[in-house]
């Protein structure tokens, strides 16, 4: 008979865009769980801690060492529940991660279900599943990101600048989404020389000419330093995409096929159970996926900073009003953020599906299924369906939980 609630042992990966050693929140949280064998090395980059059953960086039960995936397969009715199995199948339908970002992640999109299933059939080694991957990112520190397209009027204003004329098709009557697609493709396909030359020319234009978009002049050297003057990602991000600067607790939602590139900060992310990505820009040329495939997959449903923001609201699951809910449209999961002060408590009403919770700061206790668990910064727990949680703390506590139902 399996426990309904058990502590997890997670792992970090070492992508080169991650923060180094102790500076990485992902690594620091990962290190807090005792008995995992994880040793933080200050010479290494730590990019992501994963908290799910996805095989690329799998999570285990801390007590038994058994893979979460195996435990869920053996006890799916009890842990996932009928409702979740019927809707999403017999695996954990979401994948929460902590990301610690030192420099820009590759410019990317996550293909929708139709494209993902075609790519998975054609190239299962690169596209390891056939699912879509809508994702949300909640800022745990200051968080900078490029996400979604700018309003067309802003892009059009920029493309009146002389150095950008070469990327425009000879004739267009109105600057619409297809113009945006074609300039993006033209930038991505341009030679290294053209990209470097264009960036140099853009840097020489006065702040006045950029008007409200003069931030481009501040960010350009930073991006050039992170990657190179030949990287087309610099131009696509600065000219075509929204630049977002978020504070802790603020969140963005990236729909399937939505263009994004995170720039800096610590975040908690949650996504549908998938690892499919098309990369281009902010990565070595060899890693760049087929530009035609990338640009033909782009969608243009979002056109402003406001379109990308995901507002939290008081959670109907909360018994004491201490939890906010982030509910992305069209996705398999929601996230809860619970913040408790001194001597406060919260009740999280039972969910008709699985949950994964992580303590990001503080300590206290969690009553669940008749047992009391000590919870502390960095502790991660799996919660089976139908279990009510009671958090209590003497000193303060912050908890994030992803769930599906
Ligand atoms: Zn992504």
CSV table of C-alpha atoms and ligand atoms in Angstrom, one decimal:
chain,number,residue,atom,x,y,z
A,1,UNK,CA,0.0,0.0,0.0
A,2,UNK,CA,1.6,3.3,-1.1
A,3,UNK,CA,1.5,6.5,0.8
A,4,UNK,CA,-0.7,9.2,-0.6
A,5,UNK,CA,1.7,11.9,0.3
A,6,UNK,CA,5.5,11.5,0.1
A,7,UNK,CA,8.6,13.7,-0.2
A,8,UNK,CA,10.5,13.9,-3.5
A,9,UNK,CA,14.1,13.9,-4.4
A,10,UNK,CA,14.8,16.2,-7.4
A,11,UNK,CA,17.7,16.9,-9.7
A,12,UNK,CA,19.2,19.9,-11.5
A,13,UNK,CA,20.5,20.2,-15.0
A,14,UNK,CA,23.5,22.3,-16.1
A,15,UNK,CA,22.6,24.2,-19.2
A,16,UNK,CA,25.1,27.0,-19.8
A,17,UNK,CA,22.5,29.8,-19.4
A,18,UNK,CA,22.0,28.8,-15.7
A,19,UNK,CA,23.3,30.7,-12.7
A,20,UNK,CA,26.6,29.6,-11.1
A,21,UNK,CA,26.8,27.6,-7.9
A,22,UNK,CA,25.3,29.3,-4.8
A,23,UNK,CA,23.8,32.0,-7.0
A,24,UNK,CA,21.4,29.5,-8.5
A,25,UNK,CA,18.1,29.3,-6.6
A,26,UNK,CA,17.5,26.0,-8.5
A,27,UNK,CA,20.6,24.5,-7.0
A,28,UNK,CA,20.1,26.0,-3.6
A,29,UNK,CA,16.6,24.6,-3.3
A,30,UNK,CA,17.7,21.2,-4.7
A,31,UNK,CA,20.5,21.1,-2.1
A,32,UNK,CA,18.0,21.5,0.9
A,33,UNK,CA,16.4,18.1,0.6
A,34,UNK,CA,18.6,15.9,2.9
A,35,UNK,CA,19.8,12.5,1.7
A,36,UNK,CA,19.7,13.0,-2.0
A,37,UNK,CA,23.5,12.9,-2.6
A,38,UNK,CA,23.3,16.2,-4.5
A,39,UNK,CA,26.4,18.3,-4.0
A,40,UNK,CA,26.5,21.9,-5.1
A,41,UNK,CA,29.7,22.7,-7.0
A,42,UNK,CA,30.4,26.5,-7.2
A,43,UNK,CA,32.2,26.1,-10.5
A,44,UNK,CA,29.1,24.7,-12.3
A,45,UNK,CA,26.1,26.3,-13.9
A,46,UNK,CA,22.7,25.1,-12.5
A,47,UNK,CA,19.8,26.0,-14.8
A,48,UNK,CA,16.7,24.0,-13.9
A,49,UNK,CA,15.4,21.8,-11.1
A,50,UNK,CA,12.6,19.5,-12.4
A,51,UNK,CA,9.8,18.2,-10.1
A,52,UNK,CA,8.0,15.6,-12.2
A,53,UNK,CA,8.0,12.2,-13.8
A,54,UNK,CA,9.5,13.2,-17.1
A,55,UNK,CA,12.3,10.7,-17.9
A,56,UNK,CA,14.9,13.3,-19.0
A,57,UNK,CA,15.5,14.4,-15.4
A,58,UNK,CA,13.3,12.2,-13.3
A,59,UNK,CA,12.2,12.7,-9.7
A,60,UNK,CA,12.3,9.9,-7.1
A,61,UNK,CA,10.6,9.2,-3.8
A,62,UNK,CA,13.1,10.4,-1.1
A,63,UNK,CA,12.2,7.5,1.2
A,64,UNK,CA,12.3,4.5,-1.2
A,65,UNK,CA,14.4,5.8,-4.1
A,66,UNK,CA,11.8,4.5,-6.5
A,67,UNK,CA,11.1,6.7,-9.6
A,68,UNK,CA,7.9,8.8,-9.3
A,69,UNK,CA,7.0,7.5,-12.8
A,70,UNK,CA,7.1,3.9,-11.5
A,71,UNK,CA,5.1,4.7,-8.3
A,72,UNK,CA,2.4,6.5,-10.4
A,73,UNK,CA,2.2,3.6,-12.9
A,74,UNK,CA,1.7,1.1,-10.0
A,75,UNK,CA,-0.8,3.2,-8.1
A,76,UNK,CA,-2.5,5.3,-10.7
A,77,UNK,CA,-6.1,4.9,-9.5
A,78,UNK,CA,-5.1,6.0,-5.9
A,79,UNK,CA,-2.6,8.7,-6.7
A,80,UNK,CA,-3.8,10.2,-10.0
A,81,UNK,CA,-7.4,9.3,-9.6
A,82,UNK,CA,-10.1,8.3,-12.2
A,83,UNK,CA,-10.8,11.9,-13.2
A,84,UNK,CA,-7.2,12.7,-14.1
A,85,UNK,CA,-6.6,9.4,-15.9
A,86,UNK,CA,-9.7,9.9,-18.0
A,87,UNK,CA,-8.8,13.4,-19.0
A,88,UNK,CA,-5.0,13.2,-19.3
A,89,UNK,CA,-3.8,9.6,-19.2
A,90,UNK,CA,-1.7,7.7,-16.7
A,91,UNK,CA,1.2,10.0,-16.3
A,92,UNK,CA,1.6,13.2,-14.3
A,93,UNK,CA,0.0,15.8,-16.7
A,94,UNK,CA,2.3,18.7,-15.8
A,95,UNK,CA,5.9,19.4,-15.1
A,96,UNK,CA,6.9,22.1,-12.6
A,97,UNK,CA,10.5,23.5,-12.6
A,98,UNK,CA,12.6,26.1,-10.9
A,99,UNK,CA,14.7,28.1,-13.4
A,100,UNK,CA,17.7,30.2,-12.5
A,101,UNK,CA,18.6,32.3,-15.5
A,102,UNK,CA,22.0,34.1,-15.9
A,103,UNK,CA,21.7,34.8,-19.6
A,104,UNK,CA,19.1,34.6,-22.3
A,105,UNK,CA,17.6,31.2,-23.1
A,106,UNK,CA,17.3,30.2,-26.7
A,107,UNK,CA,14.6,32.1,-28.6
A,108,UNK,CA,11.9,29.4,-28.8
A,109,UNK,CA,8.4,28.1,-29.4
A,110,UNK,CA,6.8,24.9,-28.2
A,111,UNK,CA,4.8,23.3,-31.0
A,112,UNK,CA,1.1,22.8,-30.8
A,113,UNK,CA,-0.4,19.2,-30.5
A,114,UNK,CA,-0.7,18.7,-34.3
A,115,UNK,CA,2.8,19.8,-35.1
A,116,UNK,CA,4.3,18.0,-32.0
A,117,UNK,CA,2.7,14.7,-33.1
A,118,UNK,CA,4.1,15.1,-36.6
A,119,UNK,CA,7.6,16.0,-35.4
A,120,UNK,CA,7.6,13.2,-32.9
A,121,UNK,CA,6.8,10.7,-35.7
A,122,UNK,CA,9.4,12.1,-38.0
A,123,UNK,CA,12.2,12.6,-35.5
A,124,UNK,CA,11.5,10.9,-32.1
A,125,UNK,CA,15.1,11.5,-30.9
A,126,UNK,CA,14.7,15.2,-30.9
A,127,UNK,CA,11.0,15.5,-30.2
A,128,UNK,CA,10.6,13.0,-27.4
A,129,UNK,CA,6.8,13.2,-27.0
A,130,UNK,CA,3.7,14.2,-29.0
A,131,UNK,CA,2.2,16.7,-26.6
A,132,UNK,CA,1.9,20.5,-26.7
A,133,UNK,CA,3.6,22.5,-24.0
A,134,UNK,CA,1.7,25.7,-22.9
A,135,UNK,CA,3.7,27.1,-19.9
A,136,UNK,CA,3.5,29.6,-17.2
A,137,UNK,CA,6.4,31.4,-15.4
A,138,UNK,CA,6.0,33.0,-12.0
A,139,UNK,CA,8.7,35.4,-10.9
A,140,UNK,CA,10.5,34.5,-7.7
A,141,UNK,CA,12.9,37.4,-8.1
A,142,UNK,CA,13.1,40.3,-10.6
A,143,UNK,CA,12.4,38.4,-13.9
A,144,UNK,CA,13.2,39.8,-17.4
A,145,UNK,CA,11.8,38.1,-20.5
A,146,UNK,CA,11.0,38.6,-24.1
A,147,UNK,CA,7.5,37.1,-24.7
A,148,UNK,CA,5.0,37.4,-27.5
A,149,UNK,CA,4.9,40.0,-30.2
A,150,UNK,CA,4.9,43.8,-29.8
A,151,UNK,CA,1.9,45.8,-31.0
A,152,UNK,CA,2.1,45.9,-34.8
A,153,UNK,CA,2.2,49.7,-34.7
A,154,UNK,CA,5.4,49.6,-32.6
A,155,UNK,CA,7.1,47.1,-34.9
A,156,UNK,CA,6.1,49.2,-37.9
A,157,UNK,CA,7.6,52.3,-36.4
A,158,UNK,CA,10.9,50.6,-35.9
A,159,UNK,CA,10.9,49.1,-39.4
A,160,UNK,CA,10.9,52.7,-40.8
A,161,UNK,CA,14.5,53.0,-39.6
A,162,UNK,CA,16.9,52.9,-42.5
A,163,UNK,CA,19.1,49.9,-41.4
A,164,UNK,CA,16.0,47.7,-41.3
A,165,UNK,CA,14.7,48.4,-44.8
A,166,UNK,CA,16.6,45.4,-46.2
A,167,UNK,CA,14.4,42.9,-44.2
A,168,UNK,CA,11.2,44.2,-45.6
A,169,UNK,CA,9.7,42.6,-48.7
A,170,UNK,CA,9.6,45.2,-51.5
A,171,UNK,CA,5.9,45.9,-51.2
A,172,UNK,CA,3.4,45.8,-48.4
A,173,UNK,CA,0.2,47.7,-48.1
A,174,UNK,CA,-0.4,47.3,-44.4
A,175,UNK,CA,2.1,46.1,-41.8
A,176,UNK,CA,0.3,43.0,-40.6
A,177,UNK,CA,1.0,39.6,-38.9
A,178,UNK,CA,2.3,38.2,-42.2
A,179,UNK,CA,4.7,41.1,-42.6
A,180,UNK,CA,6.0,40.3,-39.1
A,181,UNK,CA,6.4,36.7,-40.0
A,182,UNK,CA,8.4,37.6,-43.1
A,183,UNK,CA,10.7,40.1,-41.4
A,184,UNK,CA,11.3,37.5,-38.7
A,185,UNK,CA,12.2,35.0,-41.3
A,186,UNK,CA,14.4,37.5,-43.2
A,187,UNK,CA,16.4,38.3,-40.0
A,188,UNK,CA,16.8,34.7,-39.1
A,189,UNK,CA,18.0,33.8,-42.6
A,190,UNK,CA,20.4,36.7,-43.0
A,191,UNK,CA,24.2,36.2,-43.0
A,192,UNK,CA,26.4,36.8,-40.0
A,193,UNK,CA,27.8,39.9,-41.7
A,194,UNK,CA,24.4,41.4,-42.4
A,195,UNK,CA,23.3,40.8,-38.8
A,196,UNK,CA,26.4,42.4,-37.3
A,197,UNK,CA,26.3,45.3,-39.7
A,198,UNK,CA,22.6,46.0,-38.8
A,199,UNK,CA,23.3,45.9,-35.1
A,200,UNK,CA,26.1,48.3,-35.5
A,201,UNK,CA,23.9,50.7,-37.5
A,202,UNK,CA,21.0,50.4,-35.0
A,203,UNK,CA,23.4,51.2,-32.1
A,204,UNK,CA,24.4,54.5,-33.9
A,205,UNK,CA,20.8,55.8,-34.1
A,206,UNK,CA,19.8,58.4,-31.5
A,207,UNK,CA,17.5,57.7,-28.5
A,208,UNK,CA,15.1,60.3,-29.9
A,209,UNK,CA,14.5,58.3,-33.0
A,210,UNK,CA,13.6,55.3,-31.0
A,211,UNK,CA,11.1,57.3,-28.9
A,212,UNK,CA,9.4,55.1,-26.3
A,213,UNK,CA,11.4,52.1,-27.5
A,214,UNK,CA,14.8,53.6,-26.6
A,215,UNK,CA,15.3,50.7,-24.1
A,216,UNK,CA,16.5,48.8,-27.2
A,217,UNK,CA,19.7,50.8,-27.0
A,218,UNK,CA,20.3,49.7,-23.4
A,219,UNK,CA,19.6,46.0,-24.0
A,220,UNK,CA,21.5,45.6,-27.3
A,221,UNK,CA,25.0,45.7,-25.8
A,222,UNK,CA,23.9,43.3,-23.1
A,223,UNK,CA,22.6,40.7,-25.5
A,224,UNK,CA,25.6,41.1,-27.8
A,225,UNK,CA,27.8,40.4,-24.8
A,226,UNK,CA,25.8,37.3,-23.8
A,227,UNK,CA,25.9,35.7,-27.3
A,228,UNK,CA,27.4,37.6,-30.2
A,229,UNK,CA,27.0,40.5,-32.6
A,230,UNK,CA,26.1,37.9,-35.3
A,231,UNK,CA,23.2,36.5,-33.3
A,232,UNK,CA,19.9,37.1,-35.1
A,233,UNK,CA,18.1,36.5,-31.8
A,234,UNK,CA,19.2,40.0,-30.6
A,235,UNK,CA,17.2,41.6,-33.5
A,236,UNK,CA,14.1,39.5,-33.3
A,237,UNK,CA,13.8,39.9,-29.6
A,238,UNK,CA,14.4,43.7,-29.5
A,239,UNK,CA,12.6,44.7,-32.6
A,240,UNK,CA,9.6,42.3,-32.7
A,241,UNK,CA,8.9,41.0,-29.2
A,242,UNK,CA,7.6,42.5,-25.9
A,243,UNK,CA,10.3,43.1,-23.3
A,244,UNK,CA,8.9,42.4,-19.9
A,245,UNK,CA,10.3,43.2,-16.5
A,246,UNK,CA,8.4,41.4,-13.7
A,247,UNK,CA,8.5,41.5,-9.9
A,248,UNK,CA,8.1,38.5,-7.6
A,249,UNK,CA,4.6,37.0,-7.8
A,250,UNK,CA,3.9,38.4,-11.3
A,251,UNK,CA,3.4,35.8,-14.0
A,252,UNK,CA,3.4,35.2,-17.7
A,253,UNK,CA,1.5,32.7,-19.8
A,254,UNK,CA,3.0,31.3,-23.0
A,255,UNK,CA,0.4,29.6,-25.2
A,256,UNK,CA,1.4,26.7,-27.6
A,257,UNK,CA,3.4,28.1,-30.5
A,258,UNK,CA,4.0,31.4,-28.6
A,259,UNK,CA,7.4,32.9,-29.1
A,260,UNK,CA,9.5,33.6,-26.0
A,261,UNK,CA,13.1,34.0,-24.7
A,262,UNK,CA,13.7,34.4,-20.9
A,263,UNK,CA,16.5,36.8,-20.1
A,264,UNK,CA,17.2,36.8,-16.4
A,265,UNK,CA,16.0,35.9,-12.9
A,266,UNK,CA,14.7,33.0,-10.8
A,267,UNK,CA,11.3,31.7,-11.7
A,268,UNK,CA,9.0,28.8,-11.0
A,269,UNK,CA,7.6,27.3,-14.2
A,270,UNK,CA,4.9,24.9,-14.9
A,271,UNK,CA,4.1,23.3,-18.3
A,272,UNK,CA,2.2,20.5,-19.8
A,273,UNK,CA,4.1,17.2,-19.8
A,274,UNK,CA,6.3,17.7,-22.7
A,275,UNK,CA,9.9,18.6,-23.6
A,276,UNK,CA,9.3,19.7,-27.2
A,277,UNK,CA,11.0,22.9,-28.4
A,278,UNK,CA,12.0,24.6,-31.6
A,279,UNK,CA,15.0,26.8,-30.9
A,280,UNK,CA,16.5,29.6,-33.0
A,281,UNK,CA,18.7,32.5,-31.9
A,282,UNK,CA,20.5,32.9,-28.6
A,283,UNK,CA,22.1,29.5,-29.2
A,284,UNK,CA,25.0,28.2,-31.4
A,285,UNK,CA,24.1,28.0,-35.1
A,286,UNK,CA,24.2,24.2,-35.0
A,287,UNK,CA,21.4,24.1,-32.4
A,288,UNK,CA,19.1,26.3,-34.5
A,289,UNK,CA,16.1,24.4,-35.8
A,290,UNK,CA,15.0,24.7,-39.3
A,291,UNK,CA,14.1,28.4,-39.8
A,292,UNK,CA,11.2,27.8,-42.2
A,293,UNK,CA,9.6,25.3,-39.8
A,294,UNK,CA,10.1,27.8,-37.0
A,295,UNK,CA,8.6,30.8,-38.8
A,296,UNK,CA,5.8,28.8,-40.4
A,297,UNK,CA,4.8,27.6,-36.9
A,298,UNK,CA,4.6,31.1,-35.3
A,299,UNK,CA,1.2,32.3,-34.1
A,300,UNK,CA,0.2,35.9,-33.7
A,301,UNK,CA,-2.6,35.8,-31.2
A,302,UNK,CA,-0.8,37.9,-28.6
A,303,UNK,CA,0.3,41.5,-29.4
A,304,UNK,CA,1.1,43.3,-26.1
A,305,UNK,CA,2.7,43.0,-22.7
A,306,UNK,CA,-0.9,42.8,-21.2
A,307,UNK,CA,-1.7,39.8,-23.5
A,308,UNK,CA,1.2,37.9,-22.0
A,309,UNK,CA,0.5,38.6,-18.3
A,310,UNK,CA,-1.3,36.0,-16.3
A,311,UNK,CA,-3.1,37.6,-13.4
A,312,UNK,CA,-3.5,35.6,-10.2
A,313,UNK,CA,-6.8,35.6,-8.3
A,314,UNK,CA,-7.9,34.4,-4.8
A,315,UNK,CA,-8.1,30.6,-4.9
A,316,UNK,CA,-11.5,28.9,-4.3
A,317,UNK,CA,-9.4,26.0,-2.8
A,318,UNK,CA,-8.2,28.2,0.0
A,319,UNK,CA,-9.8,27.7,3.4
A,320,UNK,CA,-8.2,30.8,5.0
A,321,UNK,CA,-7.7,33.1,2.1
A,322,UNK,CA,-3.9,32.9,2.1
A,323,UNK,CA,-3.5,31.4,-1.4
A,324,UNK,CA,-3.6,32.9,-4.9
A,325,UNK,CA,-4.4,30.8,-8.0
A,326,UNK,CA,-2.7,31.1,-11.4
A,327,UNK,CA,-5.1,29.5,-13.9
A,328,UNK,CA,-3.7,29.5,-17.5
A,329,UNK,CA,-6.3,29.1,-20.3
A,330,UNK,CA,-6.1,25.9,-22.4
A,331,UNK,CA,-3.8,23.9,-20.2
A,332,UNK,CA,-3.7,20.8,-18.0
A,333,UNK,CA,-2.7,22.5,-14.7
A,334,UNK,CA,-3.2,25.4,-12.3
A,335,UNK,CA,-0.7,26.7,-9.8
A,336,UNK,CA,-1.3,27.9,-6.2
A,337,UNK,CA,0.9,30.3,-4.3
A,338,UNK,CA,0.4,30.3,-0.5
A,339,UNK,CA,2.1,33.0,1.6
A,340,UNK,CA,1.9,32.8,5.4
A,341,UNK,CA,3.2,35.2,8.0
A,342,UNK,CA,4.1,34.4,11.6
A,343,UNK,CA,1.7,32.0,13.4
A,344,UNK,CA,-0.6,31.7,10.4
A,345,UNK,CA,-2.2,28.7,8.8
A,346,UNK,CA,-3.9,27.7,5.5
A,347,UNK,CA,-6.2,24.9,4.4
A,348,UNK,CA,-6.0,23.7,0.8
A,349,UNK,CA,-9.2,21.8,-0.1
A,350,UNK,CA,-8.7,18.4,-1.7
A,351,UNK,CA,-8.1,18.3,-5.4
A,352,UNK,CA,-9.6,15.7,-7.7
A,353,UNK,CA,-6.2,15.0,-9.2
A,354,UNK,CA,-2.5,14.9,-8.4
A,355,UNK,CA,-0.5,17.8,-6.9
A,356,UNK,CA,3.2,18.6,-6.5
A,357,UNK,CA,4.2,21.2,-3.9
A,358,UNK,CA,7.4,23.0,-3.2
A,359,UNK,CA,8.4,25.2,-0.2
A,360,UNK,CA,10.4,28.2,-1.6
A,361,UNK,CA,11.0,29.9,1.8
A,362,UNK,CA,10.4,29.5,5.5
A,363,UNK,CA,9.3,26.4,7.4
A,364,UNK,CA,6.4,24.8,9.2
A,365,UNK,CA,4.3,21.8,9.1
A,366,UNK,CA,1.9,20.2,6.6
A,367,UNK,CA,-1.0,18.0,7.9
A,368,UNK,CA,-2.1,15.6,5.2
A,369,UNK,CA,-3.9,12.3,5.2
A,370,UNK,CA,-3.7,12.0,9.0
A,371,UNK,CA,0.0,12.6,9.2
A,372,UNK,CA,2.1,15.6,10.0
A,373,UNK,CA,5.1,16.4,7.8
A,374,UNK,CA,7.9,18.9,8.6
A,375,UNK,CA,8.2,21.2,5.7
A,376,UNK,CA,11.1,23.5,4.9
A,377,UNK,CA,12.6,25.6,2.2
A,378,UNK,CA,13.5,23.3,-0.7
A,379,UNK,CA,11.2,20.4,0.3
A,380,UNK,CA,9.1,19.0,-2.5
A,381,UNK,CA,6.1,16.7,-1.9
A,382,UNK,CA,3.9,14.6,-4.2
A,383,UNK,CA,0.2,14.8,-3.0
A,384,UNK,CA,-2.2,12.1,-4.3
A,385,UNK,CA,-5.7,13.0,-5.4
A,386,UNK,CA,-8.4,13.7,-2.8
A,387,UNK,CA,-6.1,14.8,0.0
A,388,UNK,CA,-6.7,18.0,2.0
A,389,UNK,CA,-3.7,19.9,3.2
A,390,UNK,CA,-3.2,22.1,6.3
A,391,UNK,CA,-0.1,24.3,6.4
A,392,UNK,CA,1.0,25.8,9.7
A,393,UNK,CA,4.0,28.0,10.6
A,394,UNK,CA,5.4,29.9,13.5
A,395,UNK,CA,7.9,32.0,11.5
A,396,UNK,CA,6.5,32.3,8.0
A,397,UNK,CA,6.2,30.1,4.9
A,398,UNK,CA,5.9,30.4,1.1
A,399,UNK,CA,4.6,27.4,-0.9
A,400,UNK,CA,3.9,26.8,-4.6
A,401,UNK,CA,1.8,23.9,-5.7
A,402,UNK,CA,0.9,22.7,-9.2
A,403,UNK,CA,-2.2,20.5,-9.7
A,404,UNK,CA,-4.4,19.0,-12.4
A,405,UNK,CA,-8.1,18.0,-12.2
B,1,LIG,ZN1,9.8,27.6,-23.1
